[in-house]
Amino acid sequence: MFPIPLKRRKREAAEPINPPATASLFPDVCVFLVERRMGSARRGFLTALAQRKGFCVAHEYSYAVTHVVSEQNTFSEVLSWIEMKTGMLVQCAEGQRAPHILDISWFTESMSSGKPVAVEKKHCLGVVGYSVSIDKAVVSVVPPYACQRRTPLIHHNSDITDALEVLARAAAFQGSEVRCLGFTRAASVLKSLPYKLQSAEEAKGLPWCGGHCKTVIQEILEDGVCSEVDGLKNSEQFQCMEILTGIFGVGVRTAERWYKDGVRKLSDLKESKIKLLEDQRAGLEHYADLQQLVTRAEADRVEHLVRDALQGFVPDIQITMTGGFCRGKQHGHDVDFLITHPDEGALTRLLRKAVNWLDDQGLLLYYRMKERSRTSHRLNGHMDGHETCYAILALPSSNLEKSEAEAVVPGMPCSTVPCPGGVDPRRRRAVRVDLVVTPFAEYPYALLGWTGSKHFEREMRRFSWHEKKMSLTSHGLYDAEECSIPATSEEEIFAHLGLNYVPPSDRNA
């Protein structure tokens, strides 16, 4: 007779063992570790490690999570896994920022530092939108025109776009506008993607990213470099064309002619018998300064100078800094200003007076005035007929003594005033400045045109003509009957074209 075994008590499911967490030292950070491909054991170990270092680690995903950390997963896999496990879309709760979707590298760097490190582009698997999760599958249908997309200043594919832009410049140097536009359009598309390309297959179906561009994308993703781009950058012709077209007043055709004439460096121009135009002589003389990027702080000081010069004649003149600085850049090659006033009479000869004043103060190293064109601007979408001054300004050093500054113009800030008798070359730098005067009725169109980027504006004009049969210029929008369509803001211009408004910070196409 066999003994009857004792009935064992059914074990209750063991609760996950977690070490007691210390109080969170970083209340603004809540980490969620994705178990997929990480495994429960490793996830438990990393959770305990983070908690010992004072991090708050969530065991379940919620809208309180600020940093989602994953190992060996793609952006779309992370989003799909969280949605499957929790039934929640990864998005930001009202009034909160969207969570960062990060590679494990951010976590390991934070553990090594003993505190959350700043999230950098290299850590991010993708970007979550404000209303819904932005997955690669969702954004696979990318609009063909740059003016239909948002293109931020900082994006996820700079290694590829930098290469494509080198190819675009090389094509321009060779006189191939079609190839230049092709590379530029492909780079623009990749700049707008809210995630980093992981394979050439992901570029399939993206506008302008096939053929030659796809080969470049694949080579960079697989090898980290593009041999064609490296070859171009090391070629004598490309290097010379970069230098020559960098001279103020020198375009591609002039640079190409000089190259064929044997010019290889700046000193060749100074020693040759080539006759330079006035703007080219100024560009060559101040080449070193003009190649140095202008900082935002320097741009602000230029604005003070320009504003003082103009307001001395029309106190309530409206002055707007445009260009790259308007789009959020902290550095630029030049500084552009748009000038207007509701009373058109106030603008009469104003630019000439202000330029003469700046010149009298010794603040202009070069300038060229262009009068307002009297011809029709309706069909010349690529032309700008506004009254303009193209100048090289002698920006005084920011550390001038107050006594030196006020000796010239009492009461003017010393950071904006030249030394008596002109600007000491040792205490100034040359800066490219464009001053543009527009009638008040044309101001919104001029603002749109001068804000850029160059490719964004080109795409706006292309969209207007091909999709709406309208002509867009920096003077106005004209329908098929060549009738002007008034607008009081940039938002109205986008609305006239049936486009969603794109703010300047997202026009970095």
Coordinates of C-alpha atoms in Angstrom, one line a residue:
M1 CA 0.0 0.0 0.0
F2 CA 1.4 3.3 -1.1
P3 CA 1.4 6.1 1.3
I4 CA -0.9 9.0 0.2
P5 CA 1.2 12.0 -0.5
L6 CA 0.5 15.1 1.5
K7 CA -1.4 17.7 -0.5
R8 CA 0.9 20.6 -1.2
R9 CA -0.2 24.1 -0.8
K10 CA -0.5 25.9 -4.1
R11 CA 2.2 28.6 -4.3
E12 CA 1.0 32.1 -4.9
A13 CA 2.7 33.9 -7.8
A14 CA 5.8 35.5 -6.5
E15 CA 5.9 39.2 -6.6
P16 CA 8.8 40.7 -8.5
I17 CA 11.7 41.2 -6.2
N18 CA 13.0 44.8 -6.4
P19 CA 15.5 46.3 -4.0
P20 CA 14.1 49.1 -2.0
A21 CA 14.5 52.3 -4.1
T22 CA 16.1 55.3 -2.7
A23 CA 14.4 58.6 -2.9
S24 CA 14.6 59.9 -6.5
L25 CA 17.3 62.5 -6.8
F26 CA 16.1 63.6 -10.3
P27 CA 12.4 64.3 -10.0
D28 CA 12.1 65.5 -13.6
V29 CA 13.3 62.2 -15.0
C30 CA 11.2 59.0 -15.1
V31 CA 12.8 56.1 -16.9
F32 CA 11.0 53.1 -18.5
L33 CA 13.1 50.1 -19.6
V34 CA 11.7 48.2 -22.6
E35 CA 11.9 44.5 -21.8
R36 CA 11.7 43.4 -25.5
R37 CA 15.1 41.9 -26.5
M38 CA 16.5 43.0 -23.1
G39 CA 14.9 40.2 -21.1
S40 CA 13.4 40.3 -17.6
A41 CA 16.6 39.4 -15.8
R42 CA 18.7 42.1 -17.4
R43 CA 15.8 44.6 -17.0
G44 CA 15.6 43.8 -13.3
F45 CA 19.4 44.3 -12.9
L46 CA 19.4 47.6 -14.7
T47 CA 16.3 48.8 -12.8
A48 CA 18.1 48.0 -9.5
L49 CA 21.2 49.8 -10.7
A50 CA 19.3 52.9 -11.7
Q51 CA 17.4 53.0 -8.4
R52 CA 20.5 52.8 -6.4
K53 CA 21.8 55.8 -8.2
G54 CA 18.7 57.8 -7.4
F55 CA 16.8 57.4 -10.6
C56 CA 13.0 57.0 -10.7
V57 CA 12.2 53.8 -12.8
A58 CA 8.7 53.0 -13.8
H59 CA 7.7 49.3 -13.9
E60 CA 4.8 50.1 -16.3
Y61 CA 4.6 52.6 -19.1
S62 CA 2.5 55.7 -18.3
Y63 CA 2.4 59.3 -19.4
A64 CA 4.6 60.1 -16.4
V65 CA 7.6 58.5 -18.2
T66 CA 10.1 60.9 -19.7
H67 CA 12.8 58.6 -21.0
V68 CA 12.0 55.3 -22.7
V69 CA 15.2 53.2 -23.0
S70 CA 15.5 50.2 -25.3
E71 CA 18.2 47.8 -26.4
Q72 CA 18.5 46.4 -29.9
N73 CA 15.1 47.7 -31.0
T74 CA 14.1 50.2 -33.7
F75 CA 11.9 53.2 -33.1
S76 CA 8.8 51.5 -34.6
E77 CA 9.4 48.3 -32.7
V78 CA 9.5 50.2 -29.4
L79 CA 6.3 52.0 -30.1
S80 CA 4.5 48.8 -31.3
W81 CA 5.6 46.8 -28.2
I82 CA 4.5 49.5 -25.8
E83 CA 1.1 49.8 -27.5
M84 CA 0.7 46.0 -27.6
K85 CA 1.5 45.6 -23.9
T86 CA -0.4 48.6 -22.5
G87 CA -2.9 49.5 -25.2
M88 CA -1.6 53.1 -25.0
L89 CA -0.1 55.2 -27.8
V90 CA 3.2 56.7 -27.0
Q91 CA 2.4 60.4 -27.1
C92 CA 2.6 63.4 -24.8
A93 CA -0.1 64.2 -22.3
E94 CA -1.7 67.6 -22.4
G95 CA 0.8 70.2 -21.1
Q96 CA 3.7 67.8 -21.1
R97 CA 6.6 67.1 -23.4
A98 CA 6.7 63.8 -25.4
P99 CA 9.0 61.1 -23.9
H100 CA 12.4 60.6 -25.4
I101 CA 12.7 57.2 -27.2
L102 CA 16.3 56.3 -26.5
D103 CA 19.0 53.7 -27.2
I104 CA 20.6 52.0 -24.2
S105 CA 23.7 54.2 -24.7
W106 CA 21.9 57.1 -23.0
F107 CA 21.3 54.8 -20.0
T108 CA 24.8 53.5 -19.7
E109 CA 26.3 57.0 -20.0
S110 CA 23.9 58.3 -17.3
M111 CA 24.9 55.4 -15.0
S112 CA 28.6 56.2 -15.5
S113 CA 27.9 59.9 -14.8
G114 CA 25.8 59.2 -11.8
K115 CA 23.1 61.6 -13.2
P116 CA 20.9 61.9 -16.3
V117 CA 23.1 63.1 -19.2
A118 CA 21.7 65.5 -21.8
V119 CA 19.8 63.7 -24.6
E120 CA 21.8 64.0 -27.9
K121 CA 20.9 63.1 -31.4
K122 CA 23.1 59.9 -31.2
H123 CA 20.9 58.6 -28.3
C124 CA 17.6 59.0 -30.1
L125 CA 15.8 56.2 -32.0
G126 CA 13.1 58.6 -33.2
V127 CA 10.9 61.6 -32.3
V128 CA 7.4 61.4 -30.9
G129 CA 4.9 64.0 -32.2
Y130 CA 2.7 66.2 -30.1
S131 CA -0.6 64.5 -31.0
V132 CA 0.3 61.0 -32.2
S133 CA 3.3 58.7 -32.3
I134 CA 5.4 59.3 -35.3
D135 CA 6.4 55.9 -36.7
K136 CA 8.4 55.3 -39.8
A137 CA 5.4 53.5 -41.3
V138 CA 3.2 56.6 -40.6
V139 CA 5.6 59.1 -42.2
S140 CA 6.5 56.9 -45.2
V141 CA 4.3 59.0 -47.4
V142 CA 6.4 62.2 -47.4
P143 CA 4.9 65.2 -49.4
P144 CA 7.0 66.0 -52.5
Y145 CA 7.3 69.8 -51.9
A146 CA 9.5 71.2 -49.1
C147 CA 6.8 73.8 -48.3
Q148 CA 4.4 70.9 -47.3
R149 CA 6.9 69.6 -44.7
R150 CA 8.3 70.8 -41.5
T151 CA 12.1 70.9 -41.5
P152 CA 13.7 71.8 -38.2
L153 CA 17.2 73.2 -37.8
I154 CA 18.5 70.1 -36.1
H155 CA 17.6 66.8 -37.7
H156 CA 18.5 63.1 -37.6
N157 CA 20.3 62.4 -40.9
S158 CA 23.1 65.0 -41.1
D159 CA 25.8 62.5 -42.1
I160 CA 23.7 61.7 -45.3
T161 CA 22.5 65.3 -46.0
D162 CA 26.0 66.7 -45.7
A163 CA 27.2 64.3 -48.3
L164 CA 24.3 65.0 -50.6
E165 CA 24.9 68.8 -50.3
V166 CA 28.5 68.3 -51.3
L167 CA 27.3 66.5 -54.4
A168 CA 24.8 69.3 -55.1
R169 CA 27.6 72.0 -54.9
A170 CA 29.8 69.9 -57.2
A171 CA 27.0 69.6 -59.7
A172 CA 26.4 73.4 -59.6
F173 CA 30.2 73.9 -60.2
Q174 CA 29.9 71.7 -63.3
G175 CA 26.9 73.7 -64.5
S176 CA 24.4 70.9 -64.0
E177 CA 21.4 72.6 -62.4
V178 CA 19.2 69.5 -62.8
R179 CA 21.6 67.3 -60.8
C180 CA 22.1 70.0 -58.2
L181 CA 18.4 70.3 -57.6
G182 CA 18.0 66.5 -57.4
F183 CA 20.6 66.2 -54.6
T184 CA 19.2 69.3 -52.9
R185 CA 15.7 67.9 -52.9
A186 CA 16.8 64.5 -51.6
A187 CA 18.7 66.2 -48.7
S188 CA 15.7 68.3 -48.0
V189 CA 13.5 65.3 -47.7
L190 CA 15.9 63.5 -45.3
K191 CA 16.2 66.7 -43.1
S192 CA 12.4 66.6 -42.6
L193 CA 12.3 62.9 -41.3
P194 CA 11.6 62.6 -37.6
Y195 CA 13.8 59.6 -37.3
K196 CA 17.3 58.4 -38.3
L197 CA 17.5 56.2 -41.4
Q198 CA 18.8 52.7 -40.4
S199 CA 18.9 51.2 -43.9
A200 CA 18.7 52.2 -47.6
E201 CA 15.4 50.1 -47.7
E202 CA 13.8 52.7 -45.4
A203 CA 14.5 55.4 -48.1
K204 CA 12.5 53.4 -50.6
G205 CA 9.4 55.4 -51.6
L206 CA 10.8 58.7 -50.3
P207 CA 10.5 61.4 -53.0
W208 CA 13.8 62.3 -54.7
C209 CA 15.7 59.6 -52.9
G210 CA 16.1 57.0 -55.6
G211 CA 18.8 56.3 -58.2
H212 CA 22.1 58.0 -57.4
C213 CA 20.9 59.4 -54.1
K214 CA 19.9 55.9 -52.9
T215 CA 23.4 54.6 -53.7
V216 CA 24.9 57.4 -51.6
I217 CA 22.5 56.7 -48.7
Q218 CA 23.3 53.0 -48.8
E219 CA 27.0 53.6 -48.9
I220 CA 27.0 56.0 -45.9
L221 CA 24.7 53.7 -43.8
E222 CA 26.9 50.7 -44.5
D223 CA 30.4 52.2 -44.6
G224 CA 30.0 55.5 -42.8
V225 CA 31.4 57.4 -45.7
C226 CA 30.8 57.9 -49.4
S227 CA 33.8 57.4 -51.6
E228 CA 32.5 59.7 -54.3
V229 CA 32.0 62.5 -51.9
D230 CA 35.5 62.0 -50.4
G231 CA 37.0 62.0 -53.8
L232 CA 35.3 65.3 -54.7
K233 CA 36.3 67.0 -51.4
N234 CA 39.9 66.0 -52.1
S235 CA 39.9 67.1 -55.8
E236 CA 41.8 70.3 -56.7
Q237 CA 38.9 71.7 -58.8
F238 CA 36.3 71.3 -56.1
Q239 CA 38.5 72.9 -53.5
C240 CA 39.4 75.8 -55.8
M241 CA 35.7 76.4 -56.7
E242 CA 34.8 76.4 -53.0
I243 CA 37.4 79.1 -52.4
L244 CA 36.6 81.2 -55.4
T245 CA 32.8 81.1 -55.0
G246 CA 33.3 82.1 -51.4
I247 CA 34.5 85.5 -52.5
F248 CA 31.8 88.1 -52.2
G249 CA 30.6 89.1 -55.7
V250 CA 31.8 85.9 -57.4
G251 CA 29.4 83.4 -58.9
V252 CA 29.9 79.9 -60.3
R253 CA 30.5 81.1 -63.9
T254 CA 33.1 83.7 -62.9
A255 CA 34.9 81.2 -60.7
E256 CA 34.8 78.6 -63.4
R257 CA 36.4 81.0 -65.9
W258 CA 39.1 82.0 -63.4
Y259 CA 39.8 78.3 -62.8
K260 CA 40.2 77.7 -66.5
D261 CA 42.6 80.7 -66.6
G262 CA 44.8 79.0 -64.0
V263 CA 43.6 80.6 -60.8
R264 CA 44.1 78.2 -57.9
K265 CA 44.3 80.3 -54.8
L266 CA 43.5 83.8 -53.6
S267 CA 47.1 85.1 -54.1
D268 CA 46.8 84.2 -57.8
L269 CA 44.0 86.8 -58.2
K270 CA 46.1 89.4 -56.5
E271 CA 49.1 88.6 -58.8
S272 CA 47.2 88.1 -62.0
K273 CA 46.0 90.7 -64.5
I274 CA 42.4 89.7 -64.0
K275 CA 40.2 92.8 -63.7
L276 CA 38.1 92.6 -60.6
L277 CA 34.8 94.4 -60.1
E278 CA 34.4 96.7 -57.1
D279 CA 32.4 94.2 -55.1
Q280 CA 34.9 91.4 -55.9
R281 CA 37.9 93.6 -54.8
A282 CA 36.1 94.2 -51.5
G283 CA 35.3 90.5 -51.2
L284 CA 38.9 89.6 -51.8
E285 CA 40.2 92.2 -49.4
H286 CA 37.9 91.1 -46.5
Y287 CA 37.9 87.4 -47.4
A288 CA 39.1 86.1 -44.1
D289 CA 36.5 88.1 -42.1
L290 CA 33.6 87.2 -44.5
Q291 CA 34.5 83.5 -44.3
Q292 CA 34.1 83.6 -40.5
L293 CA 30.5 82.9 -39.4
V294 CA 28.6 85.8 -37.8
T295 CA 27.4 84.9 -34.3
R296 CA 23.9 85.8 -33.1
A297 CA 25.4 88.3 -30.7
E298 CA 27.2 90.0 -33.6
A299 CA 24.0 90.0 -35.6
D300 CA 22.2 91.8 -32.7
R301 CA 25.0 94.4 -32.6
V302 CA 24.6 94.9 -36.4
E303 CA 20.8 95.4 -35.8
H304 CA 21.5 98.1 -33.2
L305 CA 23.7 100.0 -35.7
V306 CA 21.1 99.6 -38.5
R307 CA 18.2 100.6 -36.3
D308 CA 20.0 103.7 -35.0
A309 CA 20.8 104.8 -38.5
L310 CA 17.2 104.4 -39.8
Q311 CA 15.4 105.7 -36.7
G312 CA 17.5 108.8 -36.8
F313 CA 15.4 109.8 -39.9
V314 CA 12.1 107.9 -39.2
P315 CA 11.7 107.1 -35.5
D316 CA 8.8 104.6 -36.0
I317 CA 10.3 102.7 -38.9
Q318 CA 9.7 98.9 -38.8
I319 CA 12.9 96.8 -39.0
T320 CA 12.9 93.0 -39.1
M321 CA 15.9 90.7 -39.1
T322 CA 15.3 87.9 -41.6
G323 CA 17.3 85.0 -43.1
G324 CA 18.8 82.2 -41.1
F325 CA 18.8 84.0 -37.8
C326 CA 15.0 84.4 -38.2
R327 CA 14.8 80.6 -38.6
G328 CA 16.7 79.9 -35.3
K329 CA 20.3 79.7 -36.5
Q330 CA 22.9 80.9 -34.1
H331 CA 25.5 81.5 -36.8
G332 CA 25.2 82.8 -40.4
H333 CA 27.2 84.1 -43.4
D334 CA 25.4 87.5 -43.4
V335 CA 22.7 89.5 -41.8
D336 CA 19.5 90.6 -43.6
F337 CA 17.0 93.3 -42.7
L338 CA 13.6 94.1 -44.0
I339 CA 12.5 97.7 -43.7
T340 CA 8.9 99.1 -44.1
H341 CA 6.5 101.7 -42.9
P342 CA 2.7 102.2 -43.3
D343 CA 3.3 105.6 -44.8
E344 CA 5.0 104.9 -48.1
G345 CA 6.3 108.5 -48.2
A346 CA 8.4 107.8 -45.1
L347 CA 10.4 105.3 -47.1
T348 CA 11.3 107.8 -49.9
R349 CA 15.1 108.1 -50.0
L350 CA 15.3 106.7 -46.4
L351 CA 17.7 103.9 -47.3
R352 CA 20.0 106.3 -49.1
K353 CA 20.1 108.7 -46.1
A354 CA 20.8 105.8 -43.7
V355 CA 23.5 104.4 -45.9
N356 CA 25.2 107.8 -46.2
W357 CA 25.1 108.2 -42.4
L358 CA 26.7 104.8 -41.9
D359 CA 29.3 105.7 -44.5
D360 CA 30.0 109.1 -42.9
Q361 CA 30.7 107.3 -39.6
G362 CA 33.3 105.0 -41.3
L363 CA 31.1 102.0 -40.8
L364 CA 30.8 100.8 -44.5
L365 CA 33.7 99.1 -46.2
Y366 CA 31.7 98.6 -49.3
Y367 CA 28.1 99.1 -50.5
R368 CA 26.1 99.0 -53.7
M369 CA 22.6 100.4 -54.0
K370 CA 19.9 98.8 -56.2
E371 CA 16.9 101.0 -56.9
R372 CA 13.4 99.6 -56.8
S373 CA 12.5 98.0 -60.1
R374 CA 9.8 99.7 -62.1
T375 CA 9.0 96.6 -64.2
S376 CA 6.3 94.1 -63.4
H377 CA 7.2 91.5 -60.7
R378 CA 4.2 89.3 -61.5
L379 CA 5.9 86.6 -63.6
N380 CA 9.5 86.9 -62.4
G381 CA 9.2 84.7 -59.3
H382 CA 13.0 84.3 -59.0
M383 CA 13.6 88.1 -59.2
D384 CA 13.5 90.6 -56.4
G385 CA 12.7 94.2 -57.4
H386 CA 12.9 95.7 -53.9
E387 CA 15.1 98.7 -53.2
T388 CA 18.2 97.1 -51.6
C389 CA 21.6 97.9 -50.3
Y390 CA 24.3 95.2 -50.4
A391 CA 27.0 96.2 -48.0
I392 CA 30.1 95.1 -46.1
L393 CA 29.8 96.7 -42.7
A394 CA 32.8 97.4 -40.4
L395 CA 31.4 96.0 -37.1
P396 CA 33.2 97.6 -34.2
S397 CA 34.6 95.4 -31.4
S398 CA 32.2 94.9 -28.5
N399 CA 34.9 96.0 -26.0
L400 CA 35.3 99.7 -27.1
E401 CA 35.8 102.0 -24.3
K402 CA 32.7 104.0 -23.5
S403 CA 34.6 107.3 -23.8
E404 CA 35.7 106.3 -27.4
A405 CA 32.1 105.5 -28.3
E406 CA 30.4 108.6 -26.9
A407 CA 33.1 110.8 -28.5
V408 CA 31.3 110.1 -31.8
V409 CA 27.6 110.0 -31.0
P410 CA 26.7 110.9 -27.4
G411 CA 24.3 108.5 -25.9
M412 CA 24.7 105.7 -28.4
P413 CA 25.6 102.3 -26.9
C414 CA 29.4 101.8 -27.1
S415 CA 28.9 98.4 -28.7
T416 CA 27.5 100.0 -31.8
V417 CA 29.6 103.1 -32.3
P418 CA 32.8 103.4 -34.3
C419 CA 36.1 104.8 -33.2
P420 CA 36.6 108.5 -33.9
G421 CA 37.7 109.1 -37.5
G422 CA 36.4 105.6 -38.6
V423 CA 36.9 102.1 -37.4
D424 CA 40.3 101.0 -36.5
P425 CA 41.0 97.9 -38.6
R426 CA 42.4 96.1 -35.6
R427 CA 39.2 96.6 -33.7
R428 CA 36.5 95.7 -36.1
R429 CA 35.5 92.8 -38.4
A430 CA 33.8 92.9 -41.8
V431 CA 30.2 91.6 -41.9
R432 CA 28.0 91.1 -44.9
V433 CA 24.7 93.0 -44.5
D434 CA 21.7 93.3 -46.8
L435 CA 19.1 96.1 -46.3
V436 CA 15.8 95.7 -48.1
V437 CA 13.0 98.3 -48.3
T438 CA 9.5 97.1 -49.1
P439 CA 6.2 98.9 -49.3
F440 CA 3.9 98.0 -46.4
A441 CA 1.4 96.2 -48.6
E442 CA 4.1 93.9 -49.9
Y443 CA 5.8 93.3 -46.5
P444 CA 4.3 89.8 -45.8
Y445 CA 5.5 88.6 -49.2
A446 CA 8.9 90.1 -48.8
L447 CA 9.2 88.6 -45.3
L448 CA 8.3 85.2 -46.6
G449 CA 10.8 85.5 -49.4
W450 CA 13.7 86.9 -47.3
T451 CA 13.2 84.5 -44.4
G452 CA 14.3 81.4 -46.5
S453 CA 15.6 78.9 -46.6
K454 CA 16.5 79.3 -50.3
H455 CA 15.2 75.8 -51.1
F456 CA 12.0 76.3 -49.1
E457 CA 11.3 79.5 -51.1
R458 CA 12.1 77.9 -54.4
E459 CA 9.7 75.0 -53.5
M460 CA 7.0 77.6 -52.5
R461 CA 7.2 79.1 -55.9
R462 CA 7.2 75.8 -57.6
F463 CA 4.2 74.6 -55.7
S464 CA 2.3 77.8 -56.5
W465 CA 2.9 77.5 -60.2
H466 CA 2.6 73.8 -60.7
E467 CA -0.2 73.0 -58.3
K468 CA -2.2 76.3 -58.1
K469 CA -1.3 78.0 -61.4
M470 CA -0.3 81.1 -59.4
S471 CA 2.8 83.1 -59.5
L472 CA 4.5 83.8 -56.1
T473 CA 7.2 86.5 -55.7
S474 CA 8.6 88.5 -52.8
H475 CA 6.2 91.3 -54.0
G476 CA 2.9 89.3 -54.1
L477 CA 0.8 86.4 -55.2
Y478 CA -0.8 86.6 -58.7
D479 CA -3.5 84.4 -60.1
A480 CA -3.9 83.2 -63.7
E481 CA -5.3 86.6 -64.7
E482 CA -2.3 88.2 -63.2
C483 CA -4.4 89.8 -60.5
S484 CA -2.6 90.5 -57.1
I485 CA -4.0 88.7 -54.1
P486 CA -3.5 90.8 -51.0
A487 CA -2.2 89.3 -47.7
T488 CA -1.6 90.9 -44.3
S489 CA 0.5 88.0 -42.9
E490 CA 2.6 85.0 -43.8
E491 CA -0.3 82.8 -42.5
E492 CA -2.6 84.3 -45.1
I493 CA -0.2 83.5 -47.9
F494 CA -0.1 79.9 -46.9
A495 CA -3.9 79.9 -46.7
H496 CA -4.2 81.4 -50.2
L497 CA -2.1 78.5 -51.5
G498 CA -4.0 75.8 -49.5
L499 CA -0.9 75.0 -47.4
N500 CA -0.6 74.4 -43.7
Y501 CA 1.3 77.2 -42.1
V502 CA 5.0 76.4 -41.5
P503 CA 6.7 78.6 -38.9
P504 CA 10.2 80.0 -39.8
S505 CA 11.9 77.6 -37.4
D506 CA 10.7 74.7 -39.6
R507 CA 11.7 76.2 -42.9
N508 CA 15.3 74.9 -42.8
A509 CA 14.9 72.9 -46.0

